[in-house]
Each structure stands twice: as structure tokens, then as C-alpha cells.
C-alpha positions as MATLAB code, in Angstrom:
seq = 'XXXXXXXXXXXXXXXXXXXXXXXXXXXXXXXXXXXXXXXXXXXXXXXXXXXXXXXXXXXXXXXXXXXXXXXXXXXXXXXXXXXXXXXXXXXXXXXXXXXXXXXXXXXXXXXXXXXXXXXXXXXXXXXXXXXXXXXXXXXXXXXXXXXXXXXXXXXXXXXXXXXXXXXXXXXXXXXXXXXXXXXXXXXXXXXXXXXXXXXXXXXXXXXXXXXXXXXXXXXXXXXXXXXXXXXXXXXXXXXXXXXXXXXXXXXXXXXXXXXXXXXXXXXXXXXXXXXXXXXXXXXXXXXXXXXXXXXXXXXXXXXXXXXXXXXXXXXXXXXX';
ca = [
       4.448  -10.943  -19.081;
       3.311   -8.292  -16.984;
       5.249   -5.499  -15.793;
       3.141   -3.451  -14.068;
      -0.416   -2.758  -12.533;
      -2.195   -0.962  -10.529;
      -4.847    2.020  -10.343;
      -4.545    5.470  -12.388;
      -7.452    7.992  -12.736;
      -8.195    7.886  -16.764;
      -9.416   11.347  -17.540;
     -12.932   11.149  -19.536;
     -12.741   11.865  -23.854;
     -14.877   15.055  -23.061;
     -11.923   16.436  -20.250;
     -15.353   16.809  -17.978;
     -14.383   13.917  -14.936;
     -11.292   11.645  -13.921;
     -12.165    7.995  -13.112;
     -10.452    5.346  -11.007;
      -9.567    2.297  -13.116;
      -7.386   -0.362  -13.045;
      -4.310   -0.940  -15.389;
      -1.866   -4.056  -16.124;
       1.204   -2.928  -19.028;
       1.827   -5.898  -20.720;
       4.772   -6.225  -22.796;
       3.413   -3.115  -25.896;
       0.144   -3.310  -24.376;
      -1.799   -1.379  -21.615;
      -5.138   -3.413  -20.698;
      -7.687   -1.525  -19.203;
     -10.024   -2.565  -16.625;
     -13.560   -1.030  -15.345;
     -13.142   -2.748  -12.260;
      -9.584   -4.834  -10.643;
     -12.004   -7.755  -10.495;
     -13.261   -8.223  -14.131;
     -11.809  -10.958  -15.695;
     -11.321   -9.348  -19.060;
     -10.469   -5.563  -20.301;
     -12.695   -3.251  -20.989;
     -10.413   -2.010  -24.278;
      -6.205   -3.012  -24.783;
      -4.375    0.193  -26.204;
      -1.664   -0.788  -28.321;
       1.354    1.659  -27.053;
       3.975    0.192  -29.479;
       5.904    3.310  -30.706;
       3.460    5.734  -29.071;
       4.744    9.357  -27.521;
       4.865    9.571  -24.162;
       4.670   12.749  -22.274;
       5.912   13.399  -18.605;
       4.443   15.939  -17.060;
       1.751   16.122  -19.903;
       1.964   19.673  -21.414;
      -2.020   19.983  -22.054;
      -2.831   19.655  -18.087;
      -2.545   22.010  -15.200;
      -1.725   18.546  -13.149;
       1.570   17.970  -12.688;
       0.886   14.063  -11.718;
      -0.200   13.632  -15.298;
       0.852   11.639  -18.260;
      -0.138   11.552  -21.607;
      -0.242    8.757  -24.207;
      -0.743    9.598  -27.724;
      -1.093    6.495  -30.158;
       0.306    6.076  -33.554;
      -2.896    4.999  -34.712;
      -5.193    7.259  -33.541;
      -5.502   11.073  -33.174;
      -6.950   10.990  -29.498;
      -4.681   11.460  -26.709;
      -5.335    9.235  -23.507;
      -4.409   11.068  -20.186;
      -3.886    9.502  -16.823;
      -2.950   10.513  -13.599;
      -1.607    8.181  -10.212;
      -2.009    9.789   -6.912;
       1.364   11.311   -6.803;
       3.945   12.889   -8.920;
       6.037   10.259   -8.189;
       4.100    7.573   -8.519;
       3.004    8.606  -11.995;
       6.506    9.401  -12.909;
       6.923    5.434  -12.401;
       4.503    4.570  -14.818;
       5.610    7.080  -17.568;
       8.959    5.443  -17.291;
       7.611    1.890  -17.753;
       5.501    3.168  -20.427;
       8.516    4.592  -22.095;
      10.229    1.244  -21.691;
       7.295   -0.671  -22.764;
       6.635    0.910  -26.072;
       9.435   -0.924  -27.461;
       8.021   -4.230  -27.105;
       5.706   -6.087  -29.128;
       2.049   -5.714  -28.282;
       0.122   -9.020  -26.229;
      -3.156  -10.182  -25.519;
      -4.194   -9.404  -21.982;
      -2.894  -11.963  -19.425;
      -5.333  -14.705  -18.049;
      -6.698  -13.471  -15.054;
      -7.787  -15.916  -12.195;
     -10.109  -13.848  -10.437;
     -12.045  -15.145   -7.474;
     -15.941  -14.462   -7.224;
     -16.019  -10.735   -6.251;
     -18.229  -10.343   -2.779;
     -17.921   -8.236    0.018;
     -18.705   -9.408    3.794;
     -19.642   -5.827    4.281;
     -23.128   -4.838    3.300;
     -23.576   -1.152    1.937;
     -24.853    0.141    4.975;
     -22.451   -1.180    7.125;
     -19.664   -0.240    4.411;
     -20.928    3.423    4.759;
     -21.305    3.279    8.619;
     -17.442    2.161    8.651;
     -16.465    4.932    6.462;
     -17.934    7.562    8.159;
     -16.494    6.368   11.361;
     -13.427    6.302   10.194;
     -13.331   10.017    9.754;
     -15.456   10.873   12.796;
     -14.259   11.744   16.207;
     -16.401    9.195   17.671;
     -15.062    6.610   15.635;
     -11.367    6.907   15.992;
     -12.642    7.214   19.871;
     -13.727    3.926   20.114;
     -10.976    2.561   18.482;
      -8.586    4.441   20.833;
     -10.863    2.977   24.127;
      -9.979   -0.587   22.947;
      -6.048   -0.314   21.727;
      -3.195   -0.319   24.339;
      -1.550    2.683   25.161;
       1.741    2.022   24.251;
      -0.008    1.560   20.455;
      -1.667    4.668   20.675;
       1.155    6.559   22.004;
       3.292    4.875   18.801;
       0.371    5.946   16.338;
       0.430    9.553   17.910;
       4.133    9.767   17.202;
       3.960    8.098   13.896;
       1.397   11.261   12.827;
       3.712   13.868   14.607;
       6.667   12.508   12.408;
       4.235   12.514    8.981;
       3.493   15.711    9.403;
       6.814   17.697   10.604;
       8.145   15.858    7.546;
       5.445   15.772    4.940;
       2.733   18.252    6.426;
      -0.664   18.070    7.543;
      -2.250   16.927    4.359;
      -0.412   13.415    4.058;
      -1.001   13.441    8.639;
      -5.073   13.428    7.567;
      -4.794   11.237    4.708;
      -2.722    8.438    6.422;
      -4.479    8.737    9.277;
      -7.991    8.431    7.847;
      -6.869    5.526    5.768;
      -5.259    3.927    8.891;
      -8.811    4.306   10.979;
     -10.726    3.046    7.995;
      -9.206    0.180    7.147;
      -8.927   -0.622   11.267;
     -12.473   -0.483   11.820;
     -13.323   -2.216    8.718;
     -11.027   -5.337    9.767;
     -12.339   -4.906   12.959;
     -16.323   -5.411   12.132;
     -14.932   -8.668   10.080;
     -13.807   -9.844   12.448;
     -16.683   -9.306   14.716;
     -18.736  -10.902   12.177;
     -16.627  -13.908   11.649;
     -15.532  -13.231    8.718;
     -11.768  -13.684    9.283;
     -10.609  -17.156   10.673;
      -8.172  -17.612   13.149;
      -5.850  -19.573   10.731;
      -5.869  -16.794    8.355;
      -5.292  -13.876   10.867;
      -2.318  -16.105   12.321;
      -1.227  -16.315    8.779;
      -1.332  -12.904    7.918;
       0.350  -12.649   11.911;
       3.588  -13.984   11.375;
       5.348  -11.533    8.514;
       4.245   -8.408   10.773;
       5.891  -10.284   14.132;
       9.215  -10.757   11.629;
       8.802   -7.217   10.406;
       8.116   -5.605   14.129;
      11.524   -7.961   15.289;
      14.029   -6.426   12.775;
      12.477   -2.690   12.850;
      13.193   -2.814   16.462;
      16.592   -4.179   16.354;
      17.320   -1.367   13.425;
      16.028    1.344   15.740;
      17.954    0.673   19.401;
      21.288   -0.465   17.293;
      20.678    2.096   13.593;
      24.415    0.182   12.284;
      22.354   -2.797   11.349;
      19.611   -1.216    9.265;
      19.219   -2.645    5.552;
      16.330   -0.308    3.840;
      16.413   -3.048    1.204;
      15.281   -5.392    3.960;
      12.931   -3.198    5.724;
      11.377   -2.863    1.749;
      10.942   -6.593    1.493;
       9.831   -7.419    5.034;
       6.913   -4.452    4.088;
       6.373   -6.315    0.922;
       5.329   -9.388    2.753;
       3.490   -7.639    5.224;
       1.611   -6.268    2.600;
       0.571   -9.283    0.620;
      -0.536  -10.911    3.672;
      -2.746   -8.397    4.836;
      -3.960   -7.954    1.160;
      -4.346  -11.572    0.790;
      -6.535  -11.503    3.892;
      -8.597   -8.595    3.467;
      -9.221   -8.270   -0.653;
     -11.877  -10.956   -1.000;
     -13.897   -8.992    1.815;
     -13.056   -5.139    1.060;
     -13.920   -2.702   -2.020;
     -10.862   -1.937   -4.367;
     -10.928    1.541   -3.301;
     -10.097    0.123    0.354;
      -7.396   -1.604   -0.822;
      -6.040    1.455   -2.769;
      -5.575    2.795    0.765;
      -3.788   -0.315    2.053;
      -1.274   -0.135   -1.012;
      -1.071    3.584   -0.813;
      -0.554    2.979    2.577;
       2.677    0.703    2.078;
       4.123    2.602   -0.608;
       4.305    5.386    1.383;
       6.074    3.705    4.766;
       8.523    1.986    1.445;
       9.379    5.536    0.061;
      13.251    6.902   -0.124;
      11.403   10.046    1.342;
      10.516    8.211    4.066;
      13.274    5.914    4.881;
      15.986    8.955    4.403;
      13.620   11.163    7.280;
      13.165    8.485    9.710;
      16.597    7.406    9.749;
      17.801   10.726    9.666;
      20.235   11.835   12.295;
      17.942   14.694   13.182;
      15.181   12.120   13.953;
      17.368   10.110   16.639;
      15.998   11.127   19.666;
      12.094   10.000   17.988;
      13.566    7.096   16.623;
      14.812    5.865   20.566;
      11.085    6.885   21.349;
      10.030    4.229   18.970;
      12.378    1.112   20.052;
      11.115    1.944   23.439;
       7.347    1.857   22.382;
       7.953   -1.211   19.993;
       9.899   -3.051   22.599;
       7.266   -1.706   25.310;
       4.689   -3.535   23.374;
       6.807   -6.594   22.566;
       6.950   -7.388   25.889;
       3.570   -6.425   27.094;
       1.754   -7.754   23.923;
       3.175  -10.873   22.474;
       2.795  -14.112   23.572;
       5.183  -16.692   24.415;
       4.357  -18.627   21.640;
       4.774  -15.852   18.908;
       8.670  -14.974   20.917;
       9.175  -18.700   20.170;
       7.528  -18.956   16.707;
      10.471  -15.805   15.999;
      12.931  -17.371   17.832;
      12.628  -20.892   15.436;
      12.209  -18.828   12.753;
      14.927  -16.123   13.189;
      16.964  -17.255    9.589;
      14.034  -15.475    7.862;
      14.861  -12.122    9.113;
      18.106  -12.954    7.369;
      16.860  -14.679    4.162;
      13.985  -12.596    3.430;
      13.402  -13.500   -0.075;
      12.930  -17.304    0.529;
       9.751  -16.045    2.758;
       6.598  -17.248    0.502;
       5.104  -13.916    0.195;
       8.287  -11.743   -0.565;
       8.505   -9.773   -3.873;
      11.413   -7.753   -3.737;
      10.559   -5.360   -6.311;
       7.176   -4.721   -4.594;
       8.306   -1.759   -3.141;
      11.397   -0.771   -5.093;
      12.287    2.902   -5.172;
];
């Protein structure tokens, strides 16, 4: 019975470091994980009847929640990546320490490996964040992609400032060259990229429609057409990437699925981008996609209207 998981930052018993781990809330139980890939918890906290704190008074961080058990004197702090995003957690915590404690849930957890070796691993990541790097990638992606990216960072950070520009755009680059050198190195199968193809052609469709006629947007159906992009891509990439990589994927996503984002793009104000879009996305559906993919969307067109019958939709994925 889980309700929730995902990565916090656990701050150490001495206050001295924060480190990443990985969480699942459990009915009254939080299960706590060195690593998203071991098959068992490192320790289960009990949170029945515990205190929660939101914002936690003893921290400068405002992103920070504390736990304090009814069995023990120590207080366990954590932190998510944003304010928001933590404030999510300290509301299912609140919810969850009603419930009856549980043993952690079984866990069927796939050999960990990685097609990238270290080297290569730090060769991507540096790239990423080099000039060279995104360079490359810019001398081998159409224009009409490029020019969308560029206004897709222009829009981040007139509405959400520099900071989140460089972080999304560093993830974006990362996570591009690393699919890109699996690729190269066979690691990705055609079947699987055509798999993981088909819920970003639905996606790309009903965006575009939303932007050149904004009457027929549904956010709730922008939310669960992201959700399935997102579990296909994770799907495809997660038994060759590090968790920390797929952090950025999910950070990624939740982001694009925000309120804060929806409510700015769709704006009013933002009309005149938005046209710039639908003429870049429907630039590159013409230019780009095959015949086959136009008819694989054509035969498939009552899944941009029944969403949740798709076989990777979960609609609460990316719930505000």
C-alpha cells in the first residue's frame, strides 16, 4: 500500500552533511533506502502518531521537514528539492501518521548495471555542462528543435529566472547526450525507442492542437499525456542510467506538470510565444515525422481522447 516515493536529502544525526536517499511511505511507515535499487530498507521509521513539522523550526531551510517519533527523542529532518515539493510530502506524512504501521513492500528490482562505464559517465557529465558539448549536440539537431529549445529557456527564465534556465537546461543536455552515447553503443533497441516513441508523438499531437486553437486545452490531459511520456522514457533509460540521472528526468517532468507552469504558459500575456510554439511544433511535424508515425496517430487518435486507458498512464503522477 504505498502512497508515495521518491528521493529526499536525509540530513546526517551529527547536522554535519545532507544525503540523497530514497523513500517509499507506506501506510504508518516510511522505509528508507541507501540506494532506489536495494531490494530491502536500510531502517523503517514507524511515524504512527509522530509530530510533523512544516517548515521545520530548527533549520534555516525553508524546504525542510521534520519528523519527531513518539518513541524516540531524535528528530529526523529531510528536505526535497523544492519548497513545494517538500510541502507534498509533509502533507502525506501528516495523512499517513494515522494509519497503522507495515512491513516494507516487496520490491521487484531488476539487476542494477549501467551501460555507461565511469569514465564515460564522467565524460557525459562534463559535456553536458560544457560549451563544447551542448555544441555538438546543437550541430546534429534540426533547427526548428533548437530554435523551440531556445524559446523554451527564454520562457523559463522570464518566468522563473536564470537559476531554474541553468538547471533545466543542464539536465536537458545531460540526459541528451547520455541517451545519445546509448544509443551509439547499442544499448537501446529499436523496438524499445519506438516504444518509448509513440506517447511523445500523442503528447506532441494534442500540445499542438492546444496551442494554435488554446479553447481546447485540458491541463488535466496535458498532466497525464506527461505522465506517460515519462514512464516510457523512464522505463527505457533506468536500467542503463544512475538514480541521480533519473532524479533529473523526474525533476524534469514535474516541473513542465507544475500549476506554475501551466498557469504562465497559457497565460494571456504569453500568446504571442505560445503561436511561436504551434508554428515550431507544427514546423517540425511536418519536416520530421514520418508517414508512418502521421498514420500510427491517425489509427490511434481515440487515445488522445481516452488517455487513461493508455498502458502507461497514472493520472496522479503528476497531480498538483
Amino acid at each position: 500500500m504505498s502512497t508515495k516515493d521518491g528521493f529526499l536529502k536525509k540530513k546526517g544525526r551529527r547536522g554535519l552533511s545532507w544525503k540523497l536517499r530514497y523513500f517509499i511511505l507506506s501506510g504508518g511507515s516510511l522505509h528508507y533506502y541507501k540506494d532506489q535499487h536495494d531490494q530491502n530498507p536500510t531502517t523503517t521509521y514507524n511515524i504512527q502518531n509522530a509530530k510533523i513539522e512544516f517548515p521545520a523550526s530548527s533549520e534555516k531551510k525553508k524546504n525542510s521537514l521534520a519528523i519527531t517519533l513518539p518513541s524516540q527523542t531524535e528528530v529526523l529532518v529531510f528536505s526535497a528539492e523544492t519548497f513545494e515539493k517538500t510541502k507534498v510530502w509533509a502533507e502525506a506524512l501528516e495523512k499517513a501518521k494515522s494509519l497503522p504501521p507495515t512491513t516494507a513492500p516487496e520490491r521487484i528490482i531488476a539487476k542494477k548495471k549501467s551501460a555507461l562505464s565511469a569514465s564515460q559517465a564522467s565524460v557525459t557529465q562534463k559535456a553536458a555542462k560544457s560549451s563544447i558539448g551542448k555544441k555538438v549536440i546543437r550541430e546534429f539537431t534540426p533547427e526548428a528543435t533548437l530554435t523551440l529549445l531556445d524559446d523554451f529557456k527564454r520562457f523559463v527564465r522570464e518566468s522563473f529566472g536564470t537559476e531554474k534556465e541553468r538547471e533545466l537546461e543542464d539536465s536537458i543536455y545531460s540526459l541528451a547526450i547520455k541517451t545519445g552515447m546509448l544509443y551509439k553503443n547499442n544499448h537501446l533497441s529499436e523496438e524499445s525507442l519506438t516504444t518509448a516513441r509513440r506517447p511523445v508523438l500523442i503528447l506532441w499531437s494534442y500540445f499542438l492542437d492546444c496551442c494554435e486553437m488554446k479553447s481546447l486545452k485540458d491541463l488535466d490531459q496535458i498532466r497525464r499525456l506527461l505522465s506517460n511520456v515519462y514512464v516510457s522514457l523512464d522505463n527505457l533509460l533506468r536500467p542503463h542510467l544512475s538514480p541521480r540521472s533519473m532524479v533529473r528526468l523526474r525533476e524534469i517532468f514535474d516541473f513542465l506538470s507544475s500549476n506554475a507552469t501551466m498557469d504562465a504558459f497559457f497565460d494571456d500575456k504569453n500568446d504571442d510565444n505560445m503561436q511561436k510554439t504551434a508554428g515550431l511544433l507544427r514546423t517540425l511535424w511536418d519536416s520530421e515525422l514520418s508517414t508512418d508515425d502521421k498514420q500510427l496517430l491517425m489509427e490511434e487518435q481515440v487515445a488522445l481522447n481516452e488517455p487513461t486507458k493508455g498502458q502507461y498512464t497514472d493520472p496522479g503522477m503528476f497531480a498538483p
